[in-house]
């Protein structure tokens, strides 16, 4: 018996298409309207790129863009190192007797992904207040390191789980000490995972609104904050344009990350013996 | 101490599990094994899965550490020396080729740790590839090779380092029957030509017999018997070894206690006991008769047990010999009988 | 390194060194702030939006004043807000299951293999883009001069623009829209692992398609369903953006309430208490899931 009955199958397919349409329609609408030659209503009045040129001329948008890139770059750099090391450490827990703290470390790394942003933002704001640290761009960077580390650790961890241990044994057997084995065998094979994790973390950082809104000092406005303040005062076409631009930028990064994470023929799943 | 022993395993054990309060739930994968491997020989560790043969091999390689006992290679104690400092190399069961390197890069991987100059890499790699008959494939990647080719790369990668002992962990397991037999012959020839000591792990007794000078049969972490192939095959010392080698015909000794075993091909069907006093017989009924091409296999049910015999089909078989249900005598030359349960030796 | 004691500790030390940076970074800049916030949740605000210092600690504790914020959160309008947050999260989760299951089923069992990967990527990509932007897009659609009203008006179906925005309806749409990808993936994962021959066996034994579905498919994909529930429920409970942009003055969720306390309401202790209540619900859900997963032999990669 196959699950393909003519009726049921077509119904399911139709439903699936509808859902995908639902998922992408708003985004498509946003993109389309960013080219609409019309300020207020939703009536199509012709194609224009004026909103995008307005963006390029907009002085006030440059600082938020720069800030976003700085924050994302800095926090991702730190998070990639810390997160990769943590994932490597977690993967080695199996080799020591009585894995103390494996659960605790895993839990720690999971916290930033689970705890709502509103809570994290409020906590960090309070924290900086208590230790008397003035809000600035630095506080934003520090705040972003938290969740970025978790994303990197999760992605790299997944790559490590599928890593074939016997490759390390073979390297050792052929004369490579622990450091050489890591550099010549392990690192090249998990590098796509590390880069993908970094790209994902970068994307999340660029997009973040809630946490950033709590801990950004004056002058530390990032792009999402800028967008938010604009759209709170009403829908404007410039907001459509900058949103579309940001959206497309992040989508490109994500697609690259997805490509990097495709299953490779090298690592065998469950490759430990 | 035996001068020709290149690997000496001295009372080595490997326990897994947590030692708890009441002796805990550890189990001994390898249990107080002692054996010597002689220089230049092809030595096999033979046994069913879980008998400890792979664990023992890995301890020689340095990938596992014994929980008790000592291992010596070439006279030097290496029990706790890490694998990258031992003069042995291993061919892994799944080959463990580095997917991100080409064949040539895989083979050259260990050369830098032997102090070989980069300029000499190419000659050595080419020589190794030629040895395993893979010349010209240096630029390919592992995922572009067939199973048999990958196996040869794994071999070349180990041999290029000129180890004193080569360890092979069931390297032919993933190959199909025909390729397997070819590789068996090839490996044997290679070993003789290079004059390297090979330690080979397998669960296939036929394979072990084909290739080895001496072999050790292992069961549940212990060595049941060591010796040259013909000895182990024709003169098993324990019931386990007898069964494992396919000699499943057991008879009670005339004295009362003890048993002896006779190989199936040494049993013969007769309609009446032969006159020769050196022969013994047992009565029974034919239970089954299976044509197997080269042989016919007979199963005869006697009073004390069931016996399996092989008779070579020298003459065309049609209709020849007893039928199922007939009464027959199963007879053998008593000099072919092997007593079981004696002391171990060698 | 031949010293057995040194050998035994080498590996644990190495592991410890590897996870140390993460513990340091997250410990100081994540756990510590949360701990501080917990402490503050037991305090009271002062007239200026700061924290009133406590003179007599013992009296303070004994009079149960330290629970004042928590008690207040269960009174009157605050309770309404909490309740609304919970039922909206539950409703979102339920709707997501209903919408996603058929999609996941389709991808896992019916789609042609070449398309599967593409469909999965398409389902995942929205998840990684800006939540803010995706929610904003709905403003474009639902507002009075937005796409929905424009289309309905011009087609003559309605004569006056509908109030589609700034109410519970809009927030529900926004929530479901935002969380949908989180539900599709785990459902797909467990459907993918489903042994098709079990379905064939059920049919062979006389079960019609519906019966097979309810008696075989659903129970066996329960781990995926549970994972999806957890992945959708948790962010929904702590939601802020959707209700902020799409909700009206009446659709206040606990996320907005917390945000208020830290901005114009200037009541950080109360906000902290609310934050912790949300955290408690979230952690309880995760803990429940961890126990559930362990009993079932675990599902990797949450």
Short mmCIF file of N, CA and C in Angstrom, two decimals, chain A residues 4-95:
data_model
loop_
_atom_site.label_atom_id
_atom_site.label_comp_id
_atom_site.label_asym_id
_atom_site.label_seq_id
_atom_site.Cartn_x
_atom_site.Cartn_y
_atom_site.Cartn_z
N UNK A 4 0.06 7.11 -1.32
CA UNK A 4 -0.41 7.98 -2.41
C UNK A 4 -1.77 7.59 -2.92
N UNK A 5 -2.83 8.08 -2.34
CA UNK A 5 -4.09 7.89 -3.03
C UNK A 5 -4.27 9.16 -3.82
N UNK A 6 -4.92 9.10 -4.94
CA UNK A 6 -4.98 10.29 -5.78
C UNK A 6 -5.55 11.47 -5.02
N UNK A 7 -6.67 11.28 -4.36
CA UNK A 7 -7.33 12.36 -3.65
C UNK A 7 -6.51 12.91 -2.50
N UNK A 8 -6.21 12.00 -1.57
CA UNK A 8 -5.53 12.43 -0.36
C UNK A 8 -4.22 13.11 -0.68
N UNK A 9 -3.50 12.50 -1.61
CA UNK A 9 -2.20 13.06 -1.96
C UNK A 9 -2.35 14.47 -2.50
N UNK A 10 -3.31 14.66 -3.36
CA UNK A 10 -3.45 16.00 -3.96
C UNK A 10 -3.89 17.01 -2.93
N UNK A 11 -4.73 16.56 -2.02
CA UNK A 11 -5.19 17.47 -0.97
C UNK A 11 -4.02 17.93 -0.12
N UNK A 12 -3.20 16.94 0.26
CA UNK A 12 -2.04 17.27 1.08
C UNK A 12 -1.09 18.21 0.35
N UNK A 13 -0.91 17.92 -0.93
CA UNK A 13 -0.01 18.78 -1.70
C UNK A 13 -0.55 20.20 -1.74
N UNK A 14 -1.87 20.29 -1.95
CA UNK A 14 -2.48 21.62 -2.00
C UNK A 14 -2.28 22.35 -0.68
N UNK A 15 -2.52 21.61 0.40
CA UNK A 15 -2.35 22.21 1.72
C UNK A 15 -0.92 22.69 1.91
N UNK A 16 0.02 21.84 1.51
CA UNK A 16 1.42 22.22 1.68
C UNK A 16 1.73 23.49 0.90
N UNK A 17 1.26 23.52 -0.33
CA UNK A 17 1.50 24.73 -1.12
C UNK A 17 0.89 25.97 -0.46
N UNK A 18 -0.32 25.79 0.08
CA UNK A 18 -0.97 26.92 0.74
C UNK A 18 -0.13 27.42 1.91
N UNK A 19 0.39 26.47 2.67
CA UNK A 19 1.19 26.86 3.84
C UNK A 19 2.45 27.59 3.41
N UNK A 20 3.11 27.06 2.38
CA UNK A 20 4.31 27.74 1.93
C UNK A 20 3.99 29.13 1.42
N UNK A 21 2.84 29.23 0.77
CA UNK A 21 2.40 30.55 0.29
C UNK A 21 2.22 31.48 1.49
N UNK A 22 1.57 30.95 2.50
CA UNK A 22 1.35 31.71 3.73
C UNK A 22 2.67 32.16 4.32
N UNK A 23 3.66 31.28 4.30
CA UNK A 23 4.95 31.62 4.87
C UNK A 23 5.66 32.72 4.10
N UNK A 24 5.55 32.67 2.79
CA UNK A 24 6.34 33.59 1.99
C UNK A 24 5.59 34.80 1.47
N UNK A 25 4.25 34.74 1.50
CA UNK A 25 3.49 35.88 0.97
C UNK A 25 3.83 37.20 1.65
N UNK A 26 3.80 37.25 2.98
CA UNK A 26 4.12 38.54 3.61
C UNK A 26 5.48 39.07 3.19
N UNK A 27 6.45 38.17 3.11
CA UNK A 27 7.78 38.62 2.71
C UNK A 27 7.75 39.15 1.29
N UNK A 28 7.07 38.40 0.42
CA UNK A 28 6.97 38.84 -0.96
C UNK A 28 6.28 40.19 -1.05
N UNK A 29 5.22 40.34 -0.26
CA UNK A 29 4.48 41.60 -0.28
C UNK A 29 5.38 42.75 0.16
N UNK A 30 6.15 42.49 1.19
CA UNK A 30 7.08 43.53 1.67
C UNK A 30 8.03 43.94 0.56
N UNK A 31 8.59 42.93 -0.10
CA UNK A 31 9.54 43.23 -1.16
C UNK A 31 8.87 44.02 -2.28
N UNK A 32 7.71 43.55 -2.66
CA UNK A 32 7.00 44.22 -3.75
C UNK A 32 6.72 45.68 -3.38
N UNK A 33 6.22 45.88 -2.18
CA UNK A 33 5.86 47.25 -1.81
C UNK A 33 7.04 48.17 -1.65
N UNK A 34 8.23 47.58 -1.46
CA UNK A 34 9.39 48.46 -1.35
C UNK A 34 9.70 49.09 -2.69
N UNK A 35 9.08 48.56 -3.75
CA UNK A 35 9.29 49.15 -5.06
C UNK A 35 8.06 49.91 -5.53
N UNK A 36 7.09 50.07 -4.66
CA UNK A 36 5.84 50.71 -5.06
C UNK A 36 5.97 52.22 -5.06
N UNK A 37 5.52 52.80 -6.14
CA UNK A 37 5.63 54.25 -6.26
C UNK A 37 4.44 54.92 -5.57
N UNK A 38 4.34 54.66 -4.28
CA UNK A 38 3.15 55.15 -3.56
C UNK A 38 3.49 55.18 -2.08
N UNK A 39 3.10 56.27 -1.45
CA UNK A 39 3.53 56.40 -0.06
C UNK A 39 2.60 55.71 0.95
N UNK A 40 1.30 56.02 0.82
CA UNK A 40 0.42 55.63 1.92
C UNK A 40 -0.35 54.34 1.69
N UNK A 41 -1.05 54.29 0.58
CA UNK A 41 -1.97 53.17 0.44
C UNK A 41 -1.28 51.94 -0.13
N UNK A 42 -2.06 50.88 -0.25
CA UNK A 42 -1.49 49.64 -0.76
C UNK A 42 -1.80 49.44 -2.22
N UNK A 43 -2.10 50.51 -2.88
CA UNK A 43 -2.42 50.41 -4.31
C UNK A 43 -1.13 50.49 -5.10
N UNK A 44 -1.05 49.66 -6.09
CA UNK A 44 0.17 49.66 -6.89
C UNK A 44 0.16 50.83 -7.87
N UNK A 45 1.22 51.63 -7.75
CA UNK A 45 1.26 52.81 -8.60
C UNK A 45 2.51 52.84 -9.45
N UNK A 46 3.06 51.70 -9.70
CA UNK A 46 4.22 51.71 -10.59
C UNK A 46 5.51 51.37 -9.87
N UNK A 47 6.46 50.90 -10.67
CA UNK A 47 7.73 50.46 -10.12
C UNK A 47 8.67 51.64 -9.91
N UNK A 48 9.36 51.62 -8.77
CA UNK A 48 10.33 52.68 -8.54
C UNK A 48 11.41 52.18 -7.59
N UNK A 49 12.60 52.74 -7.75
CA UNK A 49 13.64 52.40 -6.78
C UNK A 49 13.96 53.62 -5.93
N UNK A 50 13.04 54.57 -5.89
CA UNK A 50 13.35 55.82 -5.20
C UNK A 50 13.57 55.60 -3.71
N UNK A 51 12.85 54.65 -3.15
CA UNK A 51 13.02 54.44 -1.72
C UNK A 51 14.42 53.93 -1.41
N UNK A 52 14.98 53.16 -2.35
CA UNK A 52 16.31 52.64 -2.12
C UNK A 52 17.36 53.74 -2.29
N UNK A 53 17.13 54.59 -3.27
CA UNK A 53 18.09 55.70 -3.41
C UNK A 53 18.00 56.61 -2.20
N UNK A 54 16.77 56.76 -1.69
CA UNK A 54 16.62 57.58 -0.48
C UNK A 54 17.45 57.00 0.64
N UNK A 55 17.47 55.67 0.71
CA UNK A 55 18.26 55.01 1.74
C UNK A 55 19.73 55.36 1.62
N UNK A 56 20.20 55.30 0.37
CA UNK A 56 21.62 55.55 0.19
C UNK A 56 21.98 56.98 0.55
N UNK A 57 21.01 57.88 0.38
CA UNK A 57 21.28 59.27 0.71
C UNK A 57 21.04 59.59 2.17
N UNK A 58 20.37 58.68 2.83
CA UNK A 58 19.99 58.95 4.21
C UNK A 58 21.21 58.95 5.12
N UNK A 59 21.51 60.12 5.69
CA UNK A 59 22.66 60.17 6.57
C UNK A 59 22.41 59.39 7.84
N UNK A 60 21.17 59.44 8.30
CA UNK A 60 20.89 58.92 9.63
C UNK A 60 20.91 57.41 9.72
N UNK A 61 20.94 56.79 8.55
CA UNK A 61 20.91 55.34 8.61
C UNK A 61 22.32 54.77 8.69
N UNK A 62 23.32 55.58 8.40
CA UNK A 62 24.66 55.02 8.31
C UNK A 62 25.18 54.53 9.64
N UNK A 63 24.93 55.31 10.67
CA UNK A 63 25.44 54.87 11.97
C UNK A 63 24.80 53.54 12.42
N UNK A 64 23.47 53.43 12.35
CA UNK A 64 22.89 52.14 12.75
C UNK A 64 23.46 50.96 11.95
N UNK A 65 23.63 51.15 10.65
CA UNK A 65 24.18 50.05 9.84
C UNK A 65 25.58 49.70 10.33
N UNK A 66 26.39 50.73 10.50
CA UNK A 66 27.76 50.49 10.96
C UNK A 66 27.74 49.80 12.31
N UNK A 67 26.91 50.30 13.21
CA UNK A 67 26.83 49.70 14.54
C UNK A 67 26.44 48.23 14.47
N UNK A 68 25.44 47.94 13.63
CA UNK A 68 25.00 46.55 13.52
C UNK A 68 26.14 45.66 13.06
N UNK A 69 26.89 46.14 12.08
CA UNK A 69 27.98 45.32 11.55
C UNK A 69 29.08 45.14 12.59
N UNK A 70 29.37 46.22 13.32
CA UNK A 70 30.40 46.11 14.35
C UNK A 70 29.99 45.12 15.41
N UNK A 71 28.76 45.28 15.89
CA UNK A 71 28.28 44.39 16.95
C UNK A 71 28.28 42.94 16.48
N UNK A 72 27.72 42.73 15.30
CA UNK A 72 27.64 41.35 14.80
C UNK A 72 29.03 40.78 14.60
N UNK A 73 29.92 41.57 14.02
CA UNK A 73 31.27 41.07 13.76
C UNK A 73 32.00 40.72 15.04
N UNK A 74 31.98 41.66 15.98
CA UNK A 74 32.73 41.43 17.22
C UNK A 74 32.14 40.27 18.02
N UNK A 75 30.82 40.30 18.21
CA UNK A 75 30.23 39.24 19.03
C UNK A 75 30.37 37.88 18.37
N UNK A 76 30.25 37.84 17.05
CA UNK A 76 30.41 36.55 16.36
C UNK A 76 31.82 36.03 16.48
N UNK A 77 32.79 36.93 16.36
CA UNK A 77 34.17 36.48 16.46
C UNK A 77 34.41 35.80 17.80
N UNK A 78 34.03 36.47 18.87
CA UNK A 78 34.22 35.88 20.20
C UNK A 78 33.42 34.60 20.34
N UNK A 79 32.15 34.67 19.92
CA UNK A 79 31.27 33.53 20.10
C UNK A 79 31.77 32.31 19.33
N UNK A 80 32.34 32.53 18.15
CA UNK A 80 32.82 31.39 17.36
C UNK A 80 33.92 30.65 18.10
N UNK A 81 34.84 31.40 18.66
CA UNK A 81 35.93 30.74 19.38
C UNK A 81 35.40 30.04 20.62
N UNK A 82 34.67 30.78 21.44
CA UNK A 82 34.19 30.20 22.69
C UNK A 82 33.25 29.03 22.43
N UNK A 83 32.36 29.22 21.47
CA UNK A 83 31.38 28.17 21.18
C UNK A 83 32.02 26.91 20.60
N UNK A 84 32.99 27.09 19.70
CA UNK A 84 33.65 25.92 19.12
C UNK A 84 34.41 25.17 20.19
N UNK A 85 35.13 25.87 21.03
CA UNK A 85 35.86 25.20 22.10
C UNK A 85 34.90 24.43 22.99
N UNK A 86 33.78 25.06 23.32
CA UNK A 86 32.82 24.39 24.18
C UNK A 86 32.28 23.13 23.51
N UNK A 87 31.98 23.22 22.24
CA UNK A 87 31.46 22.04 21.52
C UNK A 87 32.50 20.93 21.50
N UNK A 88 33.76 21.30 21.27
CA UNK A 88 34.83 20.31 21.29
C UNK A 88 34.92 19.66 22.67
N UNK A 89 34.82 20.50 23.69
CA UNK A 89 34.88 19.96 25.04
C UNK A 89 33.73 19.00 25.31
N UNK A 90 32.54 19.40 24.91
CA UNK A 90 31.37 18.55 25.13
C UNK A 90 31.51 17.22 24.42
N UNK A 91 32.06 17.24 23.22
CA UNK A 91 32.18 16.01 22.45
C UNK A 91 33.15 15.05 23.11
N UNK A 92 34.10 15.58 23.89
CA UNK A 92 35.09 14.72 24.50
C UNK A 92 34.64 14.14 25.82
N UNK A 93 33.48 14.57 26.28
CA UNK A 93 33.03 14.10 27.58
C UNK A 93 32.91 12.60 27.64
N UNK A 94 32.66 11.99 26.48
CA UNK A 94 32.49 10.54 26.51
C UNK A 94 33.76 9.82 26.89
N UNK A 95 34.88 10.50 26.71
CA UNK A 95 36.14 9.79 26.92
C UNK A 95 36.59 9.79 28.37
#
